[in-house]
PDB file of C-alpha atoms in Angstrom:
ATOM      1  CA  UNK A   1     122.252-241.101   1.766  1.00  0.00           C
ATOM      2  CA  UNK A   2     122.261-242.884  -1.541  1.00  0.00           C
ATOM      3  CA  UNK A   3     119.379-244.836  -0.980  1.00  0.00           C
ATOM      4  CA  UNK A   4     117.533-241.940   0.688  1.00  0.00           C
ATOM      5  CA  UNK A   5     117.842-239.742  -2.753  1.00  0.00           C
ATOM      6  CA  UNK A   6     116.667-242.833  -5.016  1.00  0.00           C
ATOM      7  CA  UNK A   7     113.532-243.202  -2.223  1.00  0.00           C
ATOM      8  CA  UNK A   8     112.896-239.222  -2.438  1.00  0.00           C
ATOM      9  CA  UNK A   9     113.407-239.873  -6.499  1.00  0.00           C
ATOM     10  CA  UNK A  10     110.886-242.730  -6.621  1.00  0.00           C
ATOM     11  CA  UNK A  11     108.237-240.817  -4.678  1.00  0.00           C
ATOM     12  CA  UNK A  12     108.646-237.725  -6.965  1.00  0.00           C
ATOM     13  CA  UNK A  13     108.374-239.782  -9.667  1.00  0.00           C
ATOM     14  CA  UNK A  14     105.474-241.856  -8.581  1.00  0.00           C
ATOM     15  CA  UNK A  15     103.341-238.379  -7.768  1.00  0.00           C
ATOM     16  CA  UNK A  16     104.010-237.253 -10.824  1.00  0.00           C
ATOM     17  CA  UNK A  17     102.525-240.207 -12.418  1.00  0.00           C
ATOM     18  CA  UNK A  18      99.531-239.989  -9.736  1.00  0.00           C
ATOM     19  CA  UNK A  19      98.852-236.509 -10.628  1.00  0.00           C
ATOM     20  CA  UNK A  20      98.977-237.121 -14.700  1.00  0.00           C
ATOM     21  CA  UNK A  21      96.472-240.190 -14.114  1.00  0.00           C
ATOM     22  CA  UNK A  22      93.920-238.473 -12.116  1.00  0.00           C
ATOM     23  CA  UNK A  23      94.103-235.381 -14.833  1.00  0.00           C
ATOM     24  CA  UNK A  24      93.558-237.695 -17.369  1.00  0.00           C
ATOM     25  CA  UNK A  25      90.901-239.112 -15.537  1.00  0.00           C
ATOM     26  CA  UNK A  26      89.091-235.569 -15.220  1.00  0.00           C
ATOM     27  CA  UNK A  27      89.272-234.853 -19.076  1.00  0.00           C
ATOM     28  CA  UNK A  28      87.728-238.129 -19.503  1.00  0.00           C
ATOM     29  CA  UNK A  29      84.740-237.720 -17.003  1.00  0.00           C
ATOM     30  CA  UNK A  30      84.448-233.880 -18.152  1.00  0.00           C
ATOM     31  CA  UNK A  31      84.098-235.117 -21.592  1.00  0.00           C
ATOM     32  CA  UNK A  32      81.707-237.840 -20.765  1.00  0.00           C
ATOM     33  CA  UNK A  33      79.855-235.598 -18.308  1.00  0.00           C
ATOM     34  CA  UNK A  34      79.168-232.867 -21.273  1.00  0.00           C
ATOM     35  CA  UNK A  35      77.549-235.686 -23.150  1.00  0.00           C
ATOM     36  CA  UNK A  36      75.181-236.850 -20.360  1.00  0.00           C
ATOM     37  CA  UNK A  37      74.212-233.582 -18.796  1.00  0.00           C
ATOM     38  CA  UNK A  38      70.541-233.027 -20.075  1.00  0.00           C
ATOM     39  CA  UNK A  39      68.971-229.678 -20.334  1.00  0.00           C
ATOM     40  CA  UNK A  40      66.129-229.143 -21.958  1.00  0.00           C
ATOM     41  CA  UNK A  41      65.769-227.267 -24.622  1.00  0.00           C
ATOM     42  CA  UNK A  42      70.114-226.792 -25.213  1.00  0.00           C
ATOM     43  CA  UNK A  43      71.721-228.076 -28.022  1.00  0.00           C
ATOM     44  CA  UNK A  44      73.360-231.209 -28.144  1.00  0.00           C
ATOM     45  CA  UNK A  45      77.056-230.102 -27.657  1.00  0.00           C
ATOM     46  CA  UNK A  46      76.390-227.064 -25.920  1.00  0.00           C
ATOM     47  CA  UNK A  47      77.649-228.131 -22.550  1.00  0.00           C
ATOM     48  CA  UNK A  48      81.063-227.455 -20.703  1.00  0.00           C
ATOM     49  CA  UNK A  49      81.860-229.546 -17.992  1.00  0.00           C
ATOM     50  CA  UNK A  50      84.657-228.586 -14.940  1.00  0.00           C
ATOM     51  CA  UNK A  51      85.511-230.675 -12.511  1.00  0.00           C
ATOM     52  CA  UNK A  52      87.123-229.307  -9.741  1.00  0.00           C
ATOM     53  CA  UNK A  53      89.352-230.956  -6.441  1.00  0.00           C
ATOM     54  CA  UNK A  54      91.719-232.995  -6.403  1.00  0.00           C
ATOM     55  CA  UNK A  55      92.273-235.339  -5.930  1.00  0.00           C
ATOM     56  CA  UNK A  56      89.764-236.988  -8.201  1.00  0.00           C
ATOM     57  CA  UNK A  57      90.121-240.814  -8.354  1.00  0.00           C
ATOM     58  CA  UNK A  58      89.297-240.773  -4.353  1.00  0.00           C
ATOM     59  CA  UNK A  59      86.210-238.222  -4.975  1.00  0.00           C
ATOM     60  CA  UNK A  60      85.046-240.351  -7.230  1.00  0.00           C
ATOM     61  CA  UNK A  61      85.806-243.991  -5.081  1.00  0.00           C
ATOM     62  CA  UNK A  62      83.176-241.728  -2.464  1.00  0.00           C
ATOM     63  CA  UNK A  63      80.902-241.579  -5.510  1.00  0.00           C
ATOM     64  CA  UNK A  64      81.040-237.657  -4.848  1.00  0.00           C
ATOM     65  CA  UNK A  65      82.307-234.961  -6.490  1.00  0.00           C
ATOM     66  CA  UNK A  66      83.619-231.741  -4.515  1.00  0.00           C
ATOM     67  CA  UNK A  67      82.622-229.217  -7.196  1.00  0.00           C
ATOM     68  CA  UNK A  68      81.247-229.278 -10.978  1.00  0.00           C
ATOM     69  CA  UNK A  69      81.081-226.339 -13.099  1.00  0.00           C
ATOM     70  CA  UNK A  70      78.731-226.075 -15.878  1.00  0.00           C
ATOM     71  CA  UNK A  71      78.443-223.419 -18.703  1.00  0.00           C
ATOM     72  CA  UNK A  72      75.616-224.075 -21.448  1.00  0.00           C
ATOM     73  CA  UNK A  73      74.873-222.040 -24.557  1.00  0.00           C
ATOM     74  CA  UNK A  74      71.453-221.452 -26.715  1.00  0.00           C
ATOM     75  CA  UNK A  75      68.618-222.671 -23.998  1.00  0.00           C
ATOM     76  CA  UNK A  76      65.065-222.267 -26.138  1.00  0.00           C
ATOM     77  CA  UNK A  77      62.054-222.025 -23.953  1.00  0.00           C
ATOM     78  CA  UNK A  78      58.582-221.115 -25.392  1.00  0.00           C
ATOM     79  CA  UNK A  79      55.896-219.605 -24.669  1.00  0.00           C
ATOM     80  CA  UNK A  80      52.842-217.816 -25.587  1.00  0.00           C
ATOM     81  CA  UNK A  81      53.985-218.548 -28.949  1.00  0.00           C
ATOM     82  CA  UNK A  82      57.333-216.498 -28.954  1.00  0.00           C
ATOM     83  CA  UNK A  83      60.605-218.144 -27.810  1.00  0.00           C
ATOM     84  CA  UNK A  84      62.767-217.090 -25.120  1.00  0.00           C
ATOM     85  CA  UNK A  85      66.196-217.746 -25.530  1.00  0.00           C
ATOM     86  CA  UNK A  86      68.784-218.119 -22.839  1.00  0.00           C
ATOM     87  CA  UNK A  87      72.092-216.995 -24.175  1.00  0.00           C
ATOM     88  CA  UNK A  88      74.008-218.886 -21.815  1.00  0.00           C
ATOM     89  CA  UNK A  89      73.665-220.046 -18.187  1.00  0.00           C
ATOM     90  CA  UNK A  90      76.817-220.527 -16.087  1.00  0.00           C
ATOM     91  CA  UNK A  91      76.603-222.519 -12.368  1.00  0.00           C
ATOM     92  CA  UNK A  92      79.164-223.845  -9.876  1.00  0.00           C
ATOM     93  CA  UNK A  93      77.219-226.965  -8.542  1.00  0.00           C
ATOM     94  CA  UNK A  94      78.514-228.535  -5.293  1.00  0.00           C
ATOM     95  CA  UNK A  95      78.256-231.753  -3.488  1.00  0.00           C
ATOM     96  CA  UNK A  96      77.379-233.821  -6.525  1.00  0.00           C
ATOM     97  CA  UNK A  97      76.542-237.255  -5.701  1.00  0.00           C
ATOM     98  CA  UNK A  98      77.065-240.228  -8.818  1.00  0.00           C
ATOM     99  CA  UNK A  99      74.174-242.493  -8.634  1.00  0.00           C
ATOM    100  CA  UNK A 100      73.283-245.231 -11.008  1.00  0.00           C
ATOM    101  CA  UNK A 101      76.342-246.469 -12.002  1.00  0.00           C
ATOM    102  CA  UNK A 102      77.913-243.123 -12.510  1.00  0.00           C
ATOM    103  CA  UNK A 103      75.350-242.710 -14.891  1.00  0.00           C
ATOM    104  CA  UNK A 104      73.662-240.366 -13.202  1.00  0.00           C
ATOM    105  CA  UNK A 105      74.366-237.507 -10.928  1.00  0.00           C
ATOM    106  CA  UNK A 106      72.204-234.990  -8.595  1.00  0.00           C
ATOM    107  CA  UNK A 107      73.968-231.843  -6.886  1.00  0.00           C
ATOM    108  CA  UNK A 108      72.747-230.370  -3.147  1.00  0.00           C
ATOM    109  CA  UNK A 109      73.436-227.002  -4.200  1.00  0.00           C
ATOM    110  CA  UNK A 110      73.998-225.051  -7.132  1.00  0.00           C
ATOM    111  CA  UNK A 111      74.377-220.906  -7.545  1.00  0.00           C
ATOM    112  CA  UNK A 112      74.876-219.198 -10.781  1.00  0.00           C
ATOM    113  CA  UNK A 113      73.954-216.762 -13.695  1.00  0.00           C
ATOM    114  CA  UNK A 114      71.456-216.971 -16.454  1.00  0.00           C
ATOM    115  CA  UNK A 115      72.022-213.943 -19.421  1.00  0.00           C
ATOM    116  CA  UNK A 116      69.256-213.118 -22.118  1.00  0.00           C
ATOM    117  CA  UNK A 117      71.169-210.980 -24.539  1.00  0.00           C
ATOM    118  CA  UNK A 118      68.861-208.022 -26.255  1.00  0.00           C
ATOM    119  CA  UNK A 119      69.191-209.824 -29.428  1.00  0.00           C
ATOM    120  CA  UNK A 120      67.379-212.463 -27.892  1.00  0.00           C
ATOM    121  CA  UNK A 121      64.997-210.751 -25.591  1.00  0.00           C
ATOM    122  CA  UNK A 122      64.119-208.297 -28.798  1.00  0.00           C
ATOM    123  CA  UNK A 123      62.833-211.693 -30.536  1.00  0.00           C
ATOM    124  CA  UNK A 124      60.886-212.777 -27.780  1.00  0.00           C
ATOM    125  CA  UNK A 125      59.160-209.071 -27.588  1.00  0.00           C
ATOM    126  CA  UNK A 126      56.282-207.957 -30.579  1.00  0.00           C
ATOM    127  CA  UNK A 127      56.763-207.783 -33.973  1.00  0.00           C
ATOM    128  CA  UNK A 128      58.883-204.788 -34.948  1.00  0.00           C
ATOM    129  CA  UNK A 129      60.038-204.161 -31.259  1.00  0.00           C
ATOM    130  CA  UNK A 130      63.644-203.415 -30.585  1.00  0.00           C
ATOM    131  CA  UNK A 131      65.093-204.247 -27.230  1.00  0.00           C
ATOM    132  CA  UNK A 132      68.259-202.549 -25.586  1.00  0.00           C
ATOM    133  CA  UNK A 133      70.134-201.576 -22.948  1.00  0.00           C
ATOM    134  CA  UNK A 134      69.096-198.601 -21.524  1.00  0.00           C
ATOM    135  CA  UNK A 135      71.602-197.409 -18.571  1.00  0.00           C
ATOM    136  CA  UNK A 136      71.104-197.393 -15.160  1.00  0.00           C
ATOM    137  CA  UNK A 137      69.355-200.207 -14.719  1.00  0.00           C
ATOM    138  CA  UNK A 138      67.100-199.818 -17.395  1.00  0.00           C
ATOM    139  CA  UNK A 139      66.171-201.034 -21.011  1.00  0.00           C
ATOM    140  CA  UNK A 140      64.581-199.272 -23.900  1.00  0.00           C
ATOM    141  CA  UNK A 141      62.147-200.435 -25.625  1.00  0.00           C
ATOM    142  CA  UNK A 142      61.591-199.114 -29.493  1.00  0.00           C
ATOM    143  CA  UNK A 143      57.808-199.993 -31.557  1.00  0.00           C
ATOM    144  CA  UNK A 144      56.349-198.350 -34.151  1.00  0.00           C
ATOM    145  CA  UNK A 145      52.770-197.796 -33.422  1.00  0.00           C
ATOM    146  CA  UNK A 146      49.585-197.267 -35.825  1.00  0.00           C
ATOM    147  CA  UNK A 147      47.257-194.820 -35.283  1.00  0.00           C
ATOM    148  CA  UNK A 148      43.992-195.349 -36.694  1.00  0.00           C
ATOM    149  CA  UNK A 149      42.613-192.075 -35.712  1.00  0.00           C
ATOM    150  CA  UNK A 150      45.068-189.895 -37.709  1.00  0.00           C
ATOM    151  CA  UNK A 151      45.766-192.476 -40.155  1.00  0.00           C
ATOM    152  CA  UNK A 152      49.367-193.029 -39.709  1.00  0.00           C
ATOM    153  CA  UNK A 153      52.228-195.073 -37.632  1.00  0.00           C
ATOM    154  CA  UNK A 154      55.125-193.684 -34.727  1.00  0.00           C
ATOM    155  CA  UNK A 155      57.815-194.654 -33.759  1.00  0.00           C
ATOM    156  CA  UNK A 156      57.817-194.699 -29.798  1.00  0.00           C
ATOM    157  CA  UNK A 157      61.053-195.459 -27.517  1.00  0.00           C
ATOM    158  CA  UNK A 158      60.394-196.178 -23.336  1.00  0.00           C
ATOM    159  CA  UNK A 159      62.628-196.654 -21.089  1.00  0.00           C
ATOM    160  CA  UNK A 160      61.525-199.819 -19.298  1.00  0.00           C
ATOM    161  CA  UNK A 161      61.750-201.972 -15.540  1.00  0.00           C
ATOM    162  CA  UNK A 162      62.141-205.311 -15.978  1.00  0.00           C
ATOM    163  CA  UNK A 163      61.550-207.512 -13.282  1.00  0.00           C
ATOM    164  CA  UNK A 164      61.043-211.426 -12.348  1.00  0.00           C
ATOM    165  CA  UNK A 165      57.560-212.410 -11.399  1.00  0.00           C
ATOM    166  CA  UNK A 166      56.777-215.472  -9.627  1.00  0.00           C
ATOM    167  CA  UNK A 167      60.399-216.890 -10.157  1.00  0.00           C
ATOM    168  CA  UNK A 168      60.058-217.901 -13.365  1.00  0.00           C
ATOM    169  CA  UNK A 169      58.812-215.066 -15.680  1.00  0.00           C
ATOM    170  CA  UNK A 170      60.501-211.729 -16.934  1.00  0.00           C
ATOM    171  CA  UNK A 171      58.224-208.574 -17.309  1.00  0.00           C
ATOM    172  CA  UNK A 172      58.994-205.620 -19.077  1.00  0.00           C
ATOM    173  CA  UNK A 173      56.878-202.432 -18.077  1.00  0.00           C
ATOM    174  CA  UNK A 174      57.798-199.068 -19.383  1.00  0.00           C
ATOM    175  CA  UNK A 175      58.361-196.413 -16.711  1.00  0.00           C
ATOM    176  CA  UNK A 176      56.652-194.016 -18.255  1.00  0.00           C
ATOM    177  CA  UNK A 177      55.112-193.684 -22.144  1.00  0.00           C
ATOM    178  CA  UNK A 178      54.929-189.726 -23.706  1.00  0.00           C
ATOM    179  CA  UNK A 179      51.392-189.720 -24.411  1.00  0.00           C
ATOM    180  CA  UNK A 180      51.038-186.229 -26.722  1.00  0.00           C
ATOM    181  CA  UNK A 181      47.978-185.505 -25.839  1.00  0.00           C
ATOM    182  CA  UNK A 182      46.640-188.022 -28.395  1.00  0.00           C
ATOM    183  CA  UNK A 183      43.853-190.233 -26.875  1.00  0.00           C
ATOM    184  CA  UNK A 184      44.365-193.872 -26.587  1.00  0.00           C
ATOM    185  CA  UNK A 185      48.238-193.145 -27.708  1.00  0.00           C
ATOM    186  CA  UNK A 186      49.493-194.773 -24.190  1.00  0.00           C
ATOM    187  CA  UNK A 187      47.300-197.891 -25.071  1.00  0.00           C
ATOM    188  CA  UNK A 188      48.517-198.079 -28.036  1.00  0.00           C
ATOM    189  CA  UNK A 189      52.250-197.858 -27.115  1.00  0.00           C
ATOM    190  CA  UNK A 190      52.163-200.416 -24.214  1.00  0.00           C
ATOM    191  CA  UNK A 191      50.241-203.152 -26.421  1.00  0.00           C
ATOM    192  CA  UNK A 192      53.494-202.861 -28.073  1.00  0.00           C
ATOM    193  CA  UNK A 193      56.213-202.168 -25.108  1.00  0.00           C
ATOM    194  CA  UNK A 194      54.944-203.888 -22.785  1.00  0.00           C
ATOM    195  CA  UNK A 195      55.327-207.645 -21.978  1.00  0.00           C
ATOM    196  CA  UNK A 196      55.748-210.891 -20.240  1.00  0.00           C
ATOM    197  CA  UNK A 197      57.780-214.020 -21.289  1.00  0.00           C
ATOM    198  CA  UNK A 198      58.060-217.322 -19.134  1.00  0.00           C
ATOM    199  CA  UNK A 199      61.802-218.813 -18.541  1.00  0.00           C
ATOM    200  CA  UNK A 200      61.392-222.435 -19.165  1.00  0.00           C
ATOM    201  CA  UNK A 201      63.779-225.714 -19.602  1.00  0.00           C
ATOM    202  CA  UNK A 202      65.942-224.816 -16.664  1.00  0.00           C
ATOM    203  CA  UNK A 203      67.331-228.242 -15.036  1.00  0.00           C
ATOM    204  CA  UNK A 204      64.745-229.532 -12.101  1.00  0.00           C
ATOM    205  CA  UNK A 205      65.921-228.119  -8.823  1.00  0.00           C
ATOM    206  CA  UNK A 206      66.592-224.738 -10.227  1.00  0.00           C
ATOM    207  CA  UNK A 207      65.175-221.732  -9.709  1.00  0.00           C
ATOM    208  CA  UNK A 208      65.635-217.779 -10.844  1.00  0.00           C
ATOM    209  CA  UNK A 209      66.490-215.416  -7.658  1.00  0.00           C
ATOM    210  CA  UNK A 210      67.038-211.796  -9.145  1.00  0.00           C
ATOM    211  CA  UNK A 211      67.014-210.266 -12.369  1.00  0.00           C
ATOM    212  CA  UNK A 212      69.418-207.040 -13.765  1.00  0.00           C
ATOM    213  CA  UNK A 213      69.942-205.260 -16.994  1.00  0.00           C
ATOM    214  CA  UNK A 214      73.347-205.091 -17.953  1.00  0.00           C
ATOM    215  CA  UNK A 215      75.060-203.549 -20.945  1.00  0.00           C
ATOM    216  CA  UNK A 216      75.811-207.505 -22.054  1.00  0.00           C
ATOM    217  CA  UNK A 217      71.823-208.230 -21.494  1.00  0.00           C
ATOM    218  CA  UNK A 218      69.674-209.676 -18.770  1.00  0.00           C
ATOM    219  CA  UNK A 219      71.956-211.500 -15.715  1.00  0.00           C
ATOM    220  CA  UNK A 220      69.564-213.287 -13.876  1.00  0.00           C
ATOM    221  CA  UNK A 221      70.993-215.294 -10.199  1.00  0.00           C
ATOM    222  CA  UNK A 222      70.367-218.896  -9.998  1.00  0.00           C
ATOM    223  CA  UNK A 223      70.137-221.186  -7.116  1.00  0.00           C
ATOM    224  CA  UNK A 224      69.315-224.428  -6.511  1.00  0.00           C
ATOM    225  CA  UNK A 225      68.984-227.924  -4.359  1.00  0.00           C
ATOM    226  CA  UNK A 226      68.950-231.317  -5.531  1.00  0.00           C
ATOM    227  CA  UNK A 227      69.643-230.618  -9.066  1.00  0.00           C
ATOM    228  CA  UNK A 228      69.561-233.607 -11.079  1.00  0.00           C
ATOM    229  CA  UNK A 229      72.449-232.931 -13.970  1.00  0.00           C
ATOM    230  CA  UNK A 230      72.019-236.789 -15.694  1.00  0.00           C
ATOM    231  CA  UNK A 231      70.716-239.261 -15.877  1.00  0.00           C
TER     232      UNK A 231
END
């Protein structure tokens, strides 16, 4: 019985060490990961890196990981001449094959969420234009408007649809613009409200699916296959 409690007392002890070597193992690759992932247009030091399953010394003898979650801040794209920000992007990325020495890796699948905040979709939009949320669905869109004909400027608010075109460009239209009975007003009010901004420097392999207004800004769904993260 002796020797069977000092067996039981080795194993327990030798798991324990197992499990605090392959978590120290993770924080190392998660740190090293956040260095190497590329995306264009982030920050350096923008990235979070999670690796999940365990354990991970044998995922990563297979040279593949079960599961990698990756959260990156401040993505700039631009174009047309105004820059579209994405506040953060957030995806769980599975099946992620190491390749080149671990220097590299590409995942078969990927899902996740994009958000432009107002702030940031309000900077893309024209000069003096004022993006927010506008309930159910919907954003409002604020310009102040000249009016040659009269000789003086207004201050307009829409409520707006935004939707994805193409899978890779957001498009606000307003619903509907109060016209006043002044001719040309509508125009007028749309050169302002109205507009289209390409989402750029997403990894390769990713793509936009679907596009809401929330109160916390524009959640668009991501998917992917073969996304290359490094490398």
């Amino acid at each position: 019985m002796r020797a069977l409690r000092i067996l039981l007392i080795v194993v327990v002890v030798l798991a324990g060490v197992f499990i605090a070597v392959d978590r120290a193992a993770v924080y190392f690759a998660e740190s090293e990961a956040a260095d190497r992932v590329v995306v264009p247009g982030a920050r350096t030091g923008s990235t979070d890196v999670s690796i999940k399953g365990f354990p991970f010394v044998t995922q990563v003898a297979g040279s593949e990981l079960d599961e990698v979650d990756v959260k990156v801040t401040g993505i700039e794209a631009t174009a047309g001449g105004r820059a579209l920000r994405i506040s953060s992007m957030e995806a769980e990325l599975h099946q992620v094959r190491l390749t080149d020495g671990f220097s590299g890796a590409t995942a078969a699948r990927a899902s996740g969420t994009a958000v432009i905040s107002y702030e940031d979709l309000t900077k893309a939009a024209a000069d003096g234009v004022v993006v927010e949320y506008g309930g159910d669905g919907k954003v409002k869109v604020t310009g102040t408007v000249a009016l040659p004909v009269v000789g003086r400027t207004v201050s307009r608010s829409v409520l707006s649809t935004v939707t994805l075109v193409d899978g890779h460009t957001v498009r606000v239209h307003a619903d509907k613009v109060p016209g006043e009975g002044i001719p040309g007003l509508e125009g007028l009010v749309r050169e302002k409200t109205d507009f289209e901004r390409e989402v750029g420097s997403l990894p390769n392999g990713l793509k936009l699916e679907k596009i809401q207004p929330t109160a916390d800004g524009l959640e668009i769904s991501v998917t992917g296959a073969d996304v290359r993260l490094a490398g």
